Short mmCIF file of C-alpha atoms in Angstrom, two decimals:
data_model
loop_
_atom_site.label_atom_id
_atom_site.label_comp_id
_atom_site.label_asym_id
_atom_site.label_seq_id
_atom_site.Cartn_x
_atom_site.Cartn_y
_atom_site.Cartn_z
CA MET A 1 8.64 -19.93 12.54
CA PRO A 2 6.44 -18.90 15.89
CA THR A 3 2.49 -18.01 15.58
CA PRO A 4 2.93 -14.40 14.17
CA LYS A 5 0.79 -12.06 17.40
CA HIS A 6 -0.80 -9.06 16.25
CA ILE A 7 -0.69 -5.66 17.42
CA GLU A 8 -3.91 -3.07 17.51
CA GLU A 9 -2.42 -0.11 16.40
CA THR A 10 -6.36 1.31 16.03
CA GLU A 11 -9.06 -0.15 17.41
CA THR A 12 -10.98 -1.37 14.55
CA SER A 13 -9.11 -1.04 11.69
CA SER A 14 -9.05 -4.46 9.95
CA TYR A 15 -12.82 -4.78 10.48
CA HIS A 16 -12.96 -1.05 8.68
CA TYR A 17 -10.90 -2.83 5.90
CA ASP A 18 -13.20 -5.83 6.45
CA VAL A 19 -16.17 -4.27 5.62
CA ILE A 20 -14.24 -2.08 2.69
CA LYS A 21 -13.16 -5.53 1.15
CA ARG A 22 -16.87 -6.82 1.08
CA ALA A 23 -18.70 -4.10 -0.45
CA ILE A 24 -16.04 -4.05 -3.55
CA GLU A 25 -17.13 -7.68 -3.86
CA LEU A 26 -20.79 -6.42 -4.11
CA ILE A 27 -20.40 -4.14 -6.21
CA ASP A 28 -18.42 -6.56 -8.37
CA ASP A 29 -21.49 -9.35 -7.97
CA ASP A 30 -24.33 -6.71 -9.09
CA GLY A 31 -22.09 -5.57 -12.55
CA GLY A 32 -20.21 -2.31 -10.98
CA THR A 33 -23.59 -0.71 -10.57
CA GLU A 34 -24.29 1.77 -8.03
CA LEU A 35 -25.62 0.31 -4.14
CA SER A 36 -28.03 2.83 -2.66
CA LEU A 37 -26.83 3.54 0.93
CA GLU A 38 -29.41 1.45 2.14
CA ASP A 39 -29.12 -1.67 -0.13
CA LEU A 40 -25.20 -1.83 0.15
CA SER A 41 -26.20 -1.16 4.80
CA ALA A 42 -28.86 -4.06 4.06
CA LYS A 43 -26.25 -5.91 2.68
CA MET A 44 -23.57 -6.65 5.13
CA ARG A 45 -26.14 -6.60 8.06
CA MET A 46 -25.53 -3.51 8.87
CA SER A 47 -28.14 -0.32 9.95
CA PRO A 48 -28.02 2.59 7.19
CA ALA A 49 -26.40 4.85 9.96
CA HIS A 50 -23.37 2.15 11.28
CA PHE A 51 -22.36 1.40 8.01
CA GLN A 52 -22.36 5.80 7.38
CA ARG A 53 -20.41 6.01 10.20
CA ILE A 54 -17.52 3.00 9.27
CA PHE A 55 -16.91 4.45 5.42
CA SER A 56 -16.83 7.87 7.18
CA LYS A 57 -14.13 7.54 10.09
CA TRP A 58 -12.18 5.46 7.49
CA ALA A 59 -12.66 7.45 4.10
CA GLY A 60 -13.66 10.78 4.61
CA VAL A 61 -16.48 10.81 2.03
CA SER A 62 -19.62 9.02 2.34
CA PRO A 63 -20.15 5.51 1.11
CA LYS A 64 -22.06 7.05 -1.76
CA ARG A 65 -18.88 9.14 -3.27
CA TYR A 66 -16.66 6.43 -2.15
CA GLN A 67 -18.05 3.76 -4.83
CA GLN A 68 -17.32 6.30 -7.04
CA TYR A 69 -14.18 5.39 -6.22
CA LEU A 70 -13.92 1.98 -5.89
CA THR A 71 -15.07 1.43 -9.58
CA LEU A 72 -12.91 -0.32 -12.23
CA GLY A 73 -13.47 3.11 -14.39
CA HIS A 74 -12.11 5.15 -12.07
CA ALA A 75 -8.80 4.14 -12.73
CA LYS A 76 -9.33 5.79 -16.45
CA SER A 77 -10.29 8.82 -14.36
CA LEU A 78 -7.26 9.13 -12.58
CA LEU A 79 -5.25 8.38 -15.72
CA GLU A 80 -7.32 11.73 -17.35
CA ALA A 81 -7.30 13.81 -14.23
CA ASN A 82 -3.96 12.81 -12.14
CA PHE A 83 -1.10 11.28 -14.30
CA THR A 84 2.04 12.62 -12.90
CA THR A 85 4.65 12.79 -15.40
CA LEU A 86 7.70 11.69 -13.29
CA GLY A 87 9.85 14.28 -15.11
CA THR A 88 7.81 17.14 -13.41
CA ALA A 89 7.97 15.15 -9.52
CA ASP A 90 11.78 15.38 -9.90
CA ALA A 91 11.49 19.26 -11.20
CA VAL A 92 9.12 20.01 -8.51
CA GLY A 93 11.17 18.41 -5.78
CA LEU A 94 8.11 15.42 -5.33
CA SER A 95 10.83 12.61 -4.54
CA GLY A 96 12.12 10.70 -1.29
CA SER A 97 12.51 13.82 0.74
CA GLY A 98 9.84 15.24 -0.21
CA ARG A 99 6.05 14.76 1.14
CA LEU A 100 4.60 10.73 0.47
CA HIS A 101 1.42 9.88 1.87
CA ASP A 102 1.13 12.78 4.19
CA LEU A 103 4.38 11.54 5.80
CA PHE A 104 8.36 11.88 4.82
CA ILE A 105 9.84 9.38 3.91
CA ARG A 106 13.56 8.54 3.68
CA TRP A 107 14.99 5.84 1.74
CA GLU A 108 18.87 4.18 1.48
CA ALA A 109 19.68 0.95 -0.51
CA MET A 110 21.54 -2.09 -0.27
CA SER A 111 24.67 -2.06 -1.88
CA PRO A 112 24.40 -4.97 -5.03
CA GLY A 113 27.50 -6.97 -3.84
CA ASP A 114 25.06 -7.01 -0.70
CA PHE A 115 22.40 -7.74 -2.36
CA ALA A 116 24.09 -11.00 -4.31
CA LEU A 117 24.19 -12.25 -0.49
CA LYS A 118 20.58 -13.07 -0.40
CA GLY A 119 20.95 -11.45 2.71
CA ASP A 120 23.52 -13.59 4.96
CA GLY A 121 24.99 -12.04 7.98
CA LEU A 122 21.34 -9.60 7.45
CA ALA A 123 19.25 -9.51 10.11
CA ILE A 124 15.30 -9.00 9.90
CA TYR A 125 13.03 -8.23 12.21
CA TRP A 126 9.48 -8.76 11.91
CA GLY A 127 5.91 -8.62 13.27
CA TRP A 128 2.29 -8.53 12.41
CA PHE A 129 -0.03 -5.84 12.78
CA GLU A 130 -3.09 -4.31 11.61
CA SER A 131 -3.66 -1.59 9.55
CA PRO A 132 -6.60 0.48 7.21
CA PHE A 133 -5.49 -2.39 4.92
CA GLY A 134 -6.19 -5.38 6.90
CA PRO A 135 -3.43 -7.40 8.77
CA SER A 136 -0.03 -6.33 8.07
CA LEU A 137 3.27 -8.52 7.78
CA VAL A 138 5.46 -5.47 8.30
CA MET A 139 9.91 -6.48 8.42
CA GLY A 140 12.90 -4.00 8.66
CA THR A 141 16.27 -3.86 10.00
CA ASP A 142 17.85 -1.78 12.15
CA LYS A 143 18.39 0.60 9.14
CA GLY A 144 14.86 0.76 7.93
CA ILE A 145 11.04 -1.30 6.81
CA CYS A 146 12.30 -3.07 3.77
CA GLY A 147 8.79 -4.81 3.80
CA ILE A 148 5.56 -4.29 3.81
CA GLY A 149 2.88 -7.58 2.90
CA PHE A 150 -1.05 -7.59 3.40
CA ALA A 151 -2.69 -10.71 3.94
CA ALA A 152 -6.60 -10.14 3.24
CA GLU A 153 -6.46 -11.90 0.10
CA THR A 154 -3.43 -13.93 0.28
CA GLY A 155 -3.79 -15.36 4.15
CA GLU A 156 -1.00 -14.69 6.61
CA GLU A 157 0.62 -17.99 5.62
CA GLU A 158 1.49 -17.14 1.89
CA ALA A 159 2.24 -13.61 2.93
CA MET A 160 5.18 -15.13 5.31
CA ARG A 161 6.45 -17.66 2.79
CA ASP A 162 6.74 -14.53 0.05
CA LEU A 163 8.35 -12.01 1.89
CA THR A 164 10.99 -14.62 3.46
CA SER A 165 11.89 -15.49 0.15
CA ARG A 166 13.33 -12.76 -0.51
CA TRP A 167 16.05 -12.76 1.26
CA PRO A 168 16.50 -16.32 2.36
CA LYS A 169 19.63 -16.25 4.18
CA ALA A 170 18.67 -13.68 6.11
CA THR A 171 18.28 -14.24 9.79
CA PHE A 172 14.55 -13.52 10.84
CA ILE A 173 13.69 -12.22 14.57
CA GLU A 174 9.85 -11.87 15.68
CA ASP A 175 10.25 -8.50 17.28
CA PRO A 176 6.84 -5.91 16.33
CA MET A 177 7.41 -3.60 19.31
CA MET A 178 11.31 -2.78 17.22
CA LEU A 179 9.11 -2.15 14.29
CA ARG A 180 6.09 -0.24 15.80
CA PRO A 181 7.04 3.29 16.12
CA TRP A 182 8.09 2.66 12.06
CA VAL A 183 4.84 0.94 11.63
CA LEU A 184 2.63 3.63 13.37
CA GLN A 185 4.43 6.75 10.81
CA ALA A 186 3.86 4.23 8.14
CA PHE A 187 0.27 4.08 8.74
CA GLY A 188 -0.64 7.68 9.81
CA ALA A 189 -0.74 7.14 13.72
CA GLY A 190 2.35 8.06 14.87
CA GLN A 191 2.87 11.25 17.17
CA ASN A 192 4.49 13.44 14.75
CA ALA A 193 3.77 12.82 11.54
CA ALA A 194 7.01 15.19 10.58
CA ASP A 195 9.24 12.29 11.65
CA PRO A 196 10.85 10.58 8.90
CA THR A 197 9.75 6.82 8.17
CA PRO A 198 13.25 5.10 7.39
CA LEU A 199 13.45 2.70 4.64
CA TYR A 200 16.13 0.04 3.08
CA LEU A 201 15.71 -0.73 -0.54
CA ILE A 202 17.12 -4.57 -1.05
CA GLY A 203 16.30 -4.98 -4.42
CA ALA A 204 18.13 -5.65 -7.96
CA PRO A 205 19.94 -2.33 -8.97
CA PHE A 206 17.38 -2.55 -11.69
CA GLN A 207 14.51 -2.76 -9.37
CA ILE A 208 15.93 -0.39 -6.95
CA LYS A 209 15.82 2.39 -10.07
CA VAL A 210 12.44 1.65 -10.40
CA TRP A 211 11.21 1.38 -6.77
CA GLU A 212 12.64 5.25 -6.94
CA ALA A 213 10.68 6.10 -9.67
CA LEU A 214 7.50 4.85 -7.39
CA LEU A 215 8.56 7.00 -4.47
CA THR A 216 8.41 10.17 -6.69
CA ILE A 217 4.81 9.66 -7.57
CA PRO A 218 2.29 12.12 -5.30
CA SER A 219 -0.50 10.44 -2.88
CA GLY A 220 -3.63 10.66 -5.15
CA ASN A 221 -1.57 10.41 -8.49
CA ILE A 222 -0.85 7.77 -10.93
CA THR A 223 2.13 6.84 -14.11
CA THR A 224 2.12 4.26 -16.13
CA TYR A 225 4.52 1.55 -16.47
CA SER A 226 5.55 3.12 -20.29
CA GLU A 227 6.51 6.33 -18.32
CA ILE A 228 8.32 4.52 -15.46
CA ALA A 229 10.70 2.66 -18.09
CA GLY A 230 10.84 6.59 -19.98
CA HIS A 231 12.11 8.05 -17.18
CA ILE A 232 14.63 5.40 -15.88
CA GLY A 233 16.06 5.92 -19.38
CA ALA A 234 15.07 2.44 -20.81
CA PRO A 235 11.83 2.62 -22.51
CA LYS A 236 11.31 -0.19 -24.19
CA ALA A 237 11.73 -2.00 -21.04
CA VAL A 238 8.42 -1.61 -20.14
CA ARG A 239 7.30 -5.33 -19.82
CA ALA A 240 10.84 -5.61 -17.25
CA VAL A 241 9.44 -2.33 -15.38
CA GLY A 242 6.04 -4.06 -14.53
CA THR A 243 7.75 -7.10 -13.24
CA ALA A 244 9.61 -5.13 -10.84
CA VAL A 245 6.60 -2.66 -10.14
CA GLY A 246 5.62 -6.53 -8.89
CA ARG A 247 8.65 -6.89 -7.11
CA ASN A 248 8.41 -4.39 -4.71
CA PRO A 249 8.93 -5.32 -1.44
CA ILE A 250 7.82 -2.13 0.85
CA SER A 251 3.76 -1.99 -0.43
CA TRP A 252 2.06 1.32 0.29
CA LEU A 253 5.11 3.14 1.31
CA VAL A 254 7.12 2.70 -2.34
CA PRO A 255 3.35 2.77 -3.97
CA CYS A 256 3.76 0.41 -6.95
CA HIS A 257 -0.03 0.58 -6.72
CA ARG A 258 0.00 3.92 -7.91
CA ALA A 259 1.62 2.22 -11.36
CA LEU A 260 -1.50 1.45 -14.18
CA ARG A 261 -0.86 0.22 -17.76
CA LYS A 262 -0.95 2.71 -20.78
CA SER A 263 -4.99 2.13 -21.27
CA GLY A 264 -5.87 2.45 -17.76
CA GLY A 265 -6.44 -0.78 -16.76
CA LEU A 266 -5.38 -1.48 -13.16
CA GLY A 267 -1.92 -3.93 -13.96
CA GLY A 268 -1.66 -6.75 -11.42
CA TYR A 269 -1.12 -5.96 -8.11
CA HIS A 270 1.17 -8.74 -5.73
CA TRP A 271 -1.43 -9.00 -2.60
CA GLY A 272 -4.31 -8.91 -4.82
CA LEU A 273 -5.82 -6.14 -6.68
CA PRO A 274 -9.28 -5.69 -4.24
CA VAL A 275 -5.87 -4.47 -2.32
CA LYS A 276 -4.77 -2.15 -5.09
CA ARG A 277 -8.70 -1.24 -5.90
CA ALA A 278 -8.94 0.04 -2.04
CA LEU A 279 -5.35 1.97 -1.99
CA LEU A 280 -6.00 3.60 -4.89
CA ALA A 281 -10.14 4.61 -3.81
CA TYR A 282 -8.63 5.50 0.17
CA GLU A 283 -5.97 7.88 -1.41
CA SER A 284 -8.73 9.42 -3.84
CA ALA A 285 -11.35 9.99 -0.89
CA ARG A 286 -8.68 10.91 1.51
CA ALA A 287 -7.41 14.17 -1.18
CA GLU A 288 -11.28 14.86 -1.41
CA ALA A 289 -11.32 15.00 2.21
CA ARG A 290 -8.47 17.38 3.08
CA ALA A 291 -9.79 19.33 -0.52
CA GLN A 292 -13.32 20.27 1.63
CA ALA A 293 -11.97 20.69 4.37
CA SER A 294 -9.34 23.58 3.26
#
C-alpha cells in the first residue's frame, strides 16, 4: 500500500482530539476525580484560557462540564435518562431516512451472495482524513461509504490492515478526493447539511440486521445489546449481537458506540474505549450546546 496522505479538513481537528484524549488519560490517572481548569491546563502545559478555548470549540461546552461526560459513570446516567427503545424509535421515524448526527443518512446493503464473494470484483476507494476524533481511515465504493476506522488508539497500519482484511478479494484504490464530499458530510463539514451521506453496508445478513438497528438510535441516546437482540427478533442472541456490533465497519455513522451493556458498562469498542467515551461525550456535549442555543 502507498504511504497514506492525510487531508486536513479542519485546521486543528486532530490536535483538538489529542487534547481530549490526554484529558481522558489524566482524569483516569486521578481516579476519575474532577480536575480544575487550572490543574488540567497545567498538566497539559497550556494556559487556562487556551485550554478553555479548545474545549469550547470542539465540544461546545466548558472543560468542567465536559469532564462529567468523560467519566465512566456517564454511561450509566445515559442508560437511565436517554435509553432508546428501538421499537419506539421506529414508530416515530428515527431510522435511516431520518436525521442522525445532524445529517441525513441513506444506506443500502450488499446482497448475501455478493458478500460471500469477499469483495471479489469490488473496487474500494480509500483515503486518510482528519476528523474530530483523530486520524480516520475512510473507505467507500461507488455506492457509498463502507468503512470508517479511527487510528488514535490502534495506529494507522493496524487500522488499514483491519479494514482491508474484511474484504480480502476487493481491489483497493487510494483516492481520497473521490471520498472527500462524503467525508465532509459525515463529519459535519459539508456545504449542505441536508445532503444525504450514502452508506454501503457490507456484511452477513445477521450483521446487517444489527447495523440497521444501530442506525435507528438517535444522537445523544443509547441502547443495550439485549434491546437490539429483541428488536431484531433474536432475544437470546445477545452475545452474537455484541459480536456483530463490534464488527461494524462504519464507525460513527453506524453508531455502534451507542450500544452499551445492560448494566450500564461501556462494553468493548473496536477502535479503543477512550474513543468510545469521547464519541459519547461529544454527542452529549453537542446536544447540551444545541439545547442551550435554542
